[in-house]
Amino acid sequence: MSCDAPPSTEDLMPRRSRYDRGQTCIKCKSQRGNLVIKHTVYCSSCLPAMLVRKFRRALSTSLDPAAPSRGTPSRTPPPDVILGLSGGPSSVVLLDLVWKCFSAQGSGRKDERRQVGKVRAVHIDWSCLGRASLVESLKENCDHYGIDFTVVRGEEAFEPAWRNAVGLDGSAADAHIDLSSARLPFVPSLAGPSDPVATLRAHLRSLPTPTSVPATLHTLTRLLLLHTASSSDCSVLMLGTSLPRLSIDLLETVAYGGGFALGAEREEIVRTSRGDVKIVRPLRDWSLKELGWWLYSRQLSVPRGVNGKPTQALAPTGGKTIGKLTEDFVIGLERDYPSTVSTISKTAAKVVPAEEAAYTCAYCLRPAQKDATRWKAGTAIMSLPFLITNAATDPLTPPKTPPLPAEKGLADSLCYSCYTHLTARGGTGAGKIPALASNGGLVTLGEAGMPMPVWVQQKLTEEEMRESIGGFLLEDE
Amino acid sequence: MAPPRTCALCQTARPIVRRPKTGQQVCKECFFHVFETEVHNTIMSAKLFKPGDRVAIGASGGKDSTVLAHVMKVLNDRYDYGLEMYLLSIDEGITGYRDDSLESVKRNQQEYGLPLKILSYDELYGWTMDAIVEQIGRKNNCTFCGVFRRQALDRGAAALNVDHIVTGHNADDIAETVLMNIMRGDIARLGRCTLICTQGEDSIKRSKPFKYAYEKEIVMYAYFKKLDYFSTECIYSPDAYRGHARVFLKDLEAARPSAIIDIIHSGEAFQIGEAVELKAQQTCKRCGYMSSNDLCKACTLLESLEKGMAKLATGDRNRRRLDEEPAPENMRTIPMFHRATPAEPAAAP
């Protein structure tokens, strides 16, 4: 509206003063405080206990909201847990806390140790895209804690053998789609079996905006972790998502149009071919300062480096992705207005999908709304059924949103945000990703459409299924 | 030599704009056509009006409301909506800003031949924004202006005996509001900010026909149609919190233009969980306007101004201190809200 002028730097929210509750620890009320967290002062003796309590509380709420009170033996066998480690600060803290709370060596209480069963760790290695490999240092860390460690290469998402190894349906051929049509129809693959790294790069290179690349890598990582957890018979996947990272993910999800599955960013249960996997984030209430203090006080080293960003190798030149913009925005808020970052997370906990999910997205396995991918077509006219001569005076036919092509395609099996990643075009500030512009010296795939991850498969229609088994069906009486 | 480009829609004329919403290069006539038709589609799919409805167009003289008045007039004539339309302006009393923009509204009134009603803060509350800013300074003045304007619009509409107010809120405004409400945890507003039409228990319907129209396209439309609008921004500081969300949104739009419509889609796709308790709506004990407390926000703010304690009025924590302060003699209050029944004659604009 006209009275809302574009703000200048000095118009933004005024900075709040810190140390607004005195300098004595709020817990013991005797020691001089060492750290201010969200305007509250803690001493170095009280802080670790507070942080461990926070971790345990979040974990208990996620694992079993109706769990018996502390000290009461659990009646159900504890779930086996897989830790998803990225090599960043929060995954190092997660590993340390899990060891501290759930191992005999880590001084976890016997009854509390029963909260989880067998613990193992998994890391998705994206070194094929030019990122530094963290495998050795993460392995060292896990060996130090006595936790089994598994590495899954990122390109496995395009490796048919991996699909079979994790128990996914291997009957269908690799799927390729045509991005030039809004319905994303499946097209036959012209090339034979190809190198999974080349297929991964071709997949990322086909994405229409640089913004879609980190978002897609995020989804691929999540799916690789999920299928690995499922194939290892682990029903819980634990991630080291901190409060600012959760807020970044939530705002990103909103910006991608994924509001329907907003709650899934905090906690979700995903149905896989071998059973349900629950994704939990027990560090979801931890600020960067709390993570930093834990790393410092426990003398932990971070394989990726404190400032190392997983998407740095794929950063576009001449622009920023939505992910990077959101990250900068939230980290700025975390520094100056920590309560706002916490509010974003709390707000997301209070909303639910506006309707029942119609199906599960074929790409990200999150719930999707009915006609999710057709909604946008109703907001913009992309073609005209007749020529305009003089719209001001000539009678016009009754307007309607132009009907979408009837052809079937992957679009009908996607959620809104996955569809947007595959179809939305870039703006003036989108930039280019040099690392993907070339194919890294690998063999170029034939012009066979965009290759899809191995879990995305073309679903047969009822008629097609009937046709394939037609010879065995008996005529109706 | 490459062949000359043609409009992506009619395939014949030379394109002159790249639509921010779709990225298509289109000619001027096609741009006008799709812009107007998309607004029409929005109106029809939400069934906003019925023939014979009396509709007030909230007119500030800025680009959004000027384009809205123009498009509503065009669509009402073209598709025979059968609406009786009025222009409704609120004079906040901002010297050098609103007085000039109202001149633009008056010129539009002449051009479109629509009746115009102007209601001023001074008339309704006994305060102008100039006087309010004099007392509280520039910080938080947007809180006063926003609360007072909302009620003033309803009261102006009630005086005109209209069924409906349409405002020029565009897709950017709505996306910004979604982000802002998530950031400040305003669950109640988050739940309703993407609704195209809202209606209080006792109030008049409010709609946003530009819900899916990009701000940049509204500016393009005004520019190519050579519409007469007032483009100067408010001289008082803008809403700082909204400013934070706006800077972020503009960055997102530059990275991916569909981000605006995607955020609106997100806002439409979720709702407030059943476990979340929201305050029940009631009527203000002092002025009869809808409220979630005993006193509506406008009455609270006006009382704080009258007591000279306006700086305390923007936070709920200070309500007790405000209550303890004795009211001055002849404290001005807002007249009782009264919605004319359909049988009553409409007030002259």
PDB file of C-alpha atoms in Angstrom, chain B residues 172-299:
ATOM      1  CA  ASP B 172       3.339  -8.587  -2.075  1.00  0.00           C
ATOM      2  CA  ASP B 173       1.423  -7.114   0.878  1.00  0.00           C
ATOM      3  CA  ILE B 174      -0.133 -10.477   1.696  1.00  0.00           C
ATOM      4  CA  ALA B 175       3.133 -12.418   1.380  1.00  0.00           C
ATOM      5  CA  GLU B 176       4.813  -9.830   3.600  1.00  0.00           C
ATOM      6  CA  THR B 177       2.049 -10.192   6.167  1.00  0.00           C
ATOM      7  CA  VAL B 178       2.418 -14.000   6.192  1.00  0.00           C
ATOM      8  CA  LEU B 179       6.151 -13.663   6.891  1.00  0.00           C
ATOM      9  CA  MET B 180       5.602 -10.937   9.460  1.00  0.00           C
ATOM     10  CA  ASN B 181       2.964 -12.899  11.366  1.00  0.00           C
ATOM     11  CA  ILE B 182       5.214 -15.992  11.429  1.00  0.00           C
ATOM     12  CA  MET B 183       8.097 -13.872  12.717  1.00  0.00           C
ATOM     13  CA  ARG B 184       6.110 -12.265  15.504  1.00  0.00           C
ATOM     14  CA  GLY B 185       4.010 -15.335  16.311  1.00  0.00           C
ATOM     15  CA  ASP B 186       0.715 -13.631  15.636  1.00  0.00           C
ATOM     16  CA  ILE B 187      -1.291 -16.802  15.207  1.00  0.00           C
ATOM     17  CA  ALA B 188      -4.689 -15.137  15.017  1.00  0.00           C
ATOM     18  CA  ARG B 189      -3.654 -12.885  12.142  1.00  0.00           C
ATOM     19  CA  LEU B 190      -1.650 -15.645  10.463  1.00  0.00           C
ATOM     20  CA  GLY B 191      -4.810 -17.694  10.264  1.00  0.00           C
ATOM     21  CA  ARG B 192      -6.773 -15.032   8.427  1.00  0.00           C
ATOM     22  CA  CYS B 193      -4.217 -12.939   6.538  1.00  0.00           C
ATOM     23  CA  THR B 194      -4.462 -14.975   3.336  1.00  0.00           C
ATOM     24  CA  LEU B 195      -8.260 -14.973   3.276  1.00  0.00           C
ATOM     25  CA  ILE B 196      -9.506 -13.014   0.304  1.00  0.00           C
ATOM     26  CA  CYS B 197     -12.587 -11.900   2.207  1.00  0.00           C
ATOM     27  CA  THR B 198     -12.962 -11.308   5.927  1.00  0.00           C
ATOM     28  CA  GLN B 199     -15.993 -10.338   7.889  1.00  0.00           C
ATOM     29  CA  GLY B 200     -16.302  -9.534  11.556  1.00  0.00           C
ATOM     30  CA  GLU B 201     -19.419 -10.518  13.435  1.00  0.00           C
ATOM     31  CA  ASP B 202     -20.840  -7.040  13.261  1.00  0.00           C
ATOM     32  CA  SER B 203     -18.750  -5.640  10.528  1.00  0.00           C
ATOM     33  CA  ILE B 204     -18.749  -5.143   6.803  1.00  0.00           C
ATOM     34  CA  LYS B 205     -17.066  -7.570   4.408  1.00  0.00           C
ATOM     35  CA  ARG B 206     -13.543  -6.643   3.357  1.00  0.00           C
ATOM     36  CA  SER B 207     -11.994  -8.072   0.236  1.00  0.00           C
ATOM     37  CA  LYS B 208      -8.701  -7.959  -1.599  1.00  0.00           C
ATOM     38  CA  PRO B 209      -9.310  -8.422  -5.352  1.00  0.00           C
ATOM     39  CA  PHE B 210      -5.565  -7.860  -5.948  1.00  0.00           C
ATOM     40  CA  LYS B 211      -4.664 -10.829  -3.749  1.00  0.00           C
ATOM     41  CA  TYR B 212      -2.753 -12.501  -6.593  1.00  0.00           C
ATOM     42  CA  ALA B 213      -1.612  -9.310  -8.378  1.00  0.00           C
ATOM     43  CA  TYR B 214       2.074  -8.486  -8.077  1.00  0.00           C
ATOM     44  CA  GLU B 215       2.939  -4.983  -6.923  1.00  0.00           C
ATOM     45  CA  LYS B 216       5.231  -4.514  -9.925  1.00  0.00           C
ATOM     46  CA  GLU B 217       2.403  -5.372 -12.309  1.00  0.00           C
ATOM     47  CA  ILE B 218       0.119  -2.870 -10.594  1.00  0.00           C
ATOM     48  CA  VAL B 219       2.753  -0.188 -11.158  1.00  0.00           C
ATOM     49  CA  MET B 220       3.115  -1.307 -14.812  1.00  0.00           C
ATOM     50  CA  TYR B 221      -0.644  -1.144 -15.282  1.00  0.00           C
ATOM     51  CA  ALA B 222      -0.837   2.361 -13.792  1.00  0.00           C
ATOM     52  CA  TYR B 223       2.114   3.463 -15.912  1.00  0.00           C
ATOM     53  CA  PHE B 224       0.825   2.158 -19.248  1.00  0.00           C
ATOM     54  CA  LYS B 225      -2.739   3.320 -18.551  1.00  0.00           C
ATOM     55  CA  LYS B 226      -1.329   6.715 -17.504  1.00  0.00           C
ATOM     56  CA  LEU B 227      -3.425   6.676 -14.328  1.00  0.00           C
ATOM     57  CA  ASP B 228      -3.320   9.674 -12.050  1.00  0.00           C
ATOM     58  CA  TYR B 229      -1.969   8.567  -8.706  1.00  0.00           C
ATOM     59  CA  PHE B 230       0.048  10.024  -5.847  1.00  0.00           C
ATOM     60  CA  SER B 231       3.387   8.318  -5.540  1.00  0.00           C
ATOM     61  CA  THR B 232       5.018  10.048  -2.566  1.00  0.00           C
ATOM     62  CA  GLU B 233       5.507   7.784   0.432  1.00  0.00           C
ATOM     63  CA  CYS B 234       4.218   8.598   3.905  1.00  0.00           C
ATOM     64  CA  ILE B 235       6.362  11.211   5.581  1.00  0.00           C
ATOM     65  CA  TYR B 236       6.274   9.410   8.920  1.00  0.00           C
ATOM     66  CA  SER B 237       8.461   6.414   9.503  1.00  0.00           C
ATOM     67  CA  PRO B 238       7.111   3.159   8.047  1.00  0.00           C
ATOM     68  CA  ASP B 239       6.173   0.150  10.125  1.00  0.00           C
ATOM     69  CA  ALA B 240       9.584  -1.127  11.194  1.00  0.00           C
ATOM     70  CA  TYR B 241       8.528  -4.735  11.644  1.00  0.00           C
ATOM     71  CA  ARG B 242       6.830  -4.873   8.252  1.00  0.00           C
ATOM     72  CA  GLY B 243       9.930  -3.208   6.812  1.00  0.00           C
ATOM     73  CA  HIS B 244      12.047  -6.107   8.019  1.00  0.00           C
ATOM     74  CA  ALA B 245       9.784  -8.618   6.286  1.00  0.00           C
ATOM     75  CA  ARG B 246       9.584  -6.442   3.174  1.00  0.00           C
ATOM     76  CA  VAL B 247      13.357  -6.226   2.647  1.00  0.00           C
ATOM     77  CA  PHE B 248      13.539 -10.007   2.945  1.00  0.00           C
ATOM     78  CA  LEU B 249      10.623 -10.560   0.563  1.00  0.00           C
ATOM     79  CA  LYS B 250      12.097  -8.297  -2.115  1.00  0.00           C
ATOM     80  CA  ASP B 251      15.324 -10.311  -1.965  1.00  0.00           C
ATOM     81  CA  LEU B 252      13.376 -13.553  -2.305  1.00  0.00           C
ATOM     82  CA  GLU B 253      11.464 -12.170  -5.272  1.00  0.00           C
ATOM     83  CA  ALA B 254      14.716 -11.257  -7.020  1.00  0.00           C
ATOM     84  CA  ALA B 255      15.991 -14.819  -6.552  1.00  0.00           C
ATOM     85  CA  ARG B 256      12.747 -16.434  -7.687  1.00  0.00           C
ATOM     86  CA  PRO B 257       9.749 -14.282  -8.685  1.00  0.00           C
ATOM     87  CA  SER B 258       7.261 -17.003  -7.831  1.00  0.00           C
ATOM     88  CA  ALA B 259       8.318 -16.714  -4.167  1.00  0.00           C
ATOM     89  CA  ILE B 260       5.524 -14.178  -3.585  1.00  0.00           C
ATOM     90  CA  ILE B 261       2.755 -16.423  -4.845  1.00  0.00           C
ATOM     91  CA  ASP B 262       4.444 -19.439  -3.211  1.00  0.00           C
ATOM     92  CA  ILE B 263       4.357 -17.741   0.199  1.00  0.00           C
ATOM     93  CA  ILE B 264       0.657 -16.976  -0.274  1.00  0.00           C
ATOM     94  CA  HIS B 265       0.115 -20.617  -1.181  1.00  0.00           C
ATOM     95  CA  SER B 266       1.886 -21.635   2.013  1.00  0.00           C
ATOM     96  CA  GLY B 267      -0.336 -19.302   4.012  1.00  0.00           C
ATOM     97  CA  GLU B 268      -3.436 -20.831   2.436  1.00  0.00           C
ATOM     98  CA  ALA B 269      -2.231 -24.388   2.973  1.00  0.00           C
ATOM     99  CA  PHE B 270      -2.047 -24.300   6.757  1.00  0.00           C
ATOM    100  CA  GLN B 271      -4.465 -23.374   9.482  1.00  0.00           C
ATOM    101  CA  ILE B 272      -4.303 -22.847  13.215  1.00  0.00           C
ATOM    102  CA  GLY B 273      -4.257 -26.109  15.166  1.00  0.00           C
ATOM    103  CA  GLU B 274      -7.274 -26.940  17.309  1.00  0.00           C
ATOM    104  CA  ALA B 275      -5.190 -26.910  20.473  1.00  0.00           C
ATOM    105  CA  VAL B 276      -4.351 -23.231  20.023  1.00  0.00           C
ATOM    106  CA  GLU B 277      -6.698 -20.998  21.964  1.00  0.00           C
ATOM    107  CA  LEU B 278      -7.679 -17.721  20.360  1.00  0.00           C
ATOM    108  CA  LYS B 279      -9.439 -14.883  22.118  1.00  0.00           C
ATOM    109  CA  ALA B 280     -13.167 -14.796  21.503  1.00  0.00           C
ATOM    110  CA  GLN B 281     -14.538 -11.804  19.599  1.00  0.00           C
ATOM    111  CA  GLN B 282     -16.846  -9.441  21.470  1.00  0.00           C
ATOM    112  CA  THR B 283     -17.891  -5.840  21.107  1.00  0.00           C
ATOM    113  CA  CYS B 284     -16.082  -2.913  22.669  1.00  0.00           C
ATOM    114  CA  LYS B 285     -17.854  -1.730  25.790  1.00  0.00           C
ATOM    115  CA  ARG B 286     -17.130   1.869  24.952  1.00  0.00           C
ATOM    116  CA  CYS B 287     -17.693   2.211  21.200  1.00  0.00           C
ATOM    117  CA  GLY B 288     -19.450  -1.014  20.150  1.00  0.00           C
ATOM    118  CA  TYR B 289     -16.794  -1.947  17.576  1.00  0.00           C
ATOM    119  CA  MET B 290     -15.631  -5.576  17.359  1.00  0.00           C
ATOM    120  CA  SER B 291     -12.894  -6.365  19.852  1.00  0.00           C
ATOM    121  CA  SER B 292     -11.143  -9.247  21.562  1.00  0.00           C
ATOM    122  CA  ASN B 293     -10.972  -7.341  24.875  1.00  0.00           C
ATOM    123  CA  ASP B 294     -13.389  -5.191  26.861  1.00  0.00           C
ATOM    124  CA  LEU B 295     -12.060  -2.156  25.036  1.00  0.00           C
ATOM    125  CA  CYS B 296     -11.133  -2.237  21.370  1.00  0.00           C
ATOM    126  CA  LYS B 297      -7.596  -1.293  20.363  1.00  0.00           C
ATOM    127  CA  ALA B 298      -8.725   2.051  18.939  1.00  0.00           C
ATOM    128  CA  CYS B 299     -10.414   3.059  22.208  1.00  0.00           C
TER     129      CYS B 299
END
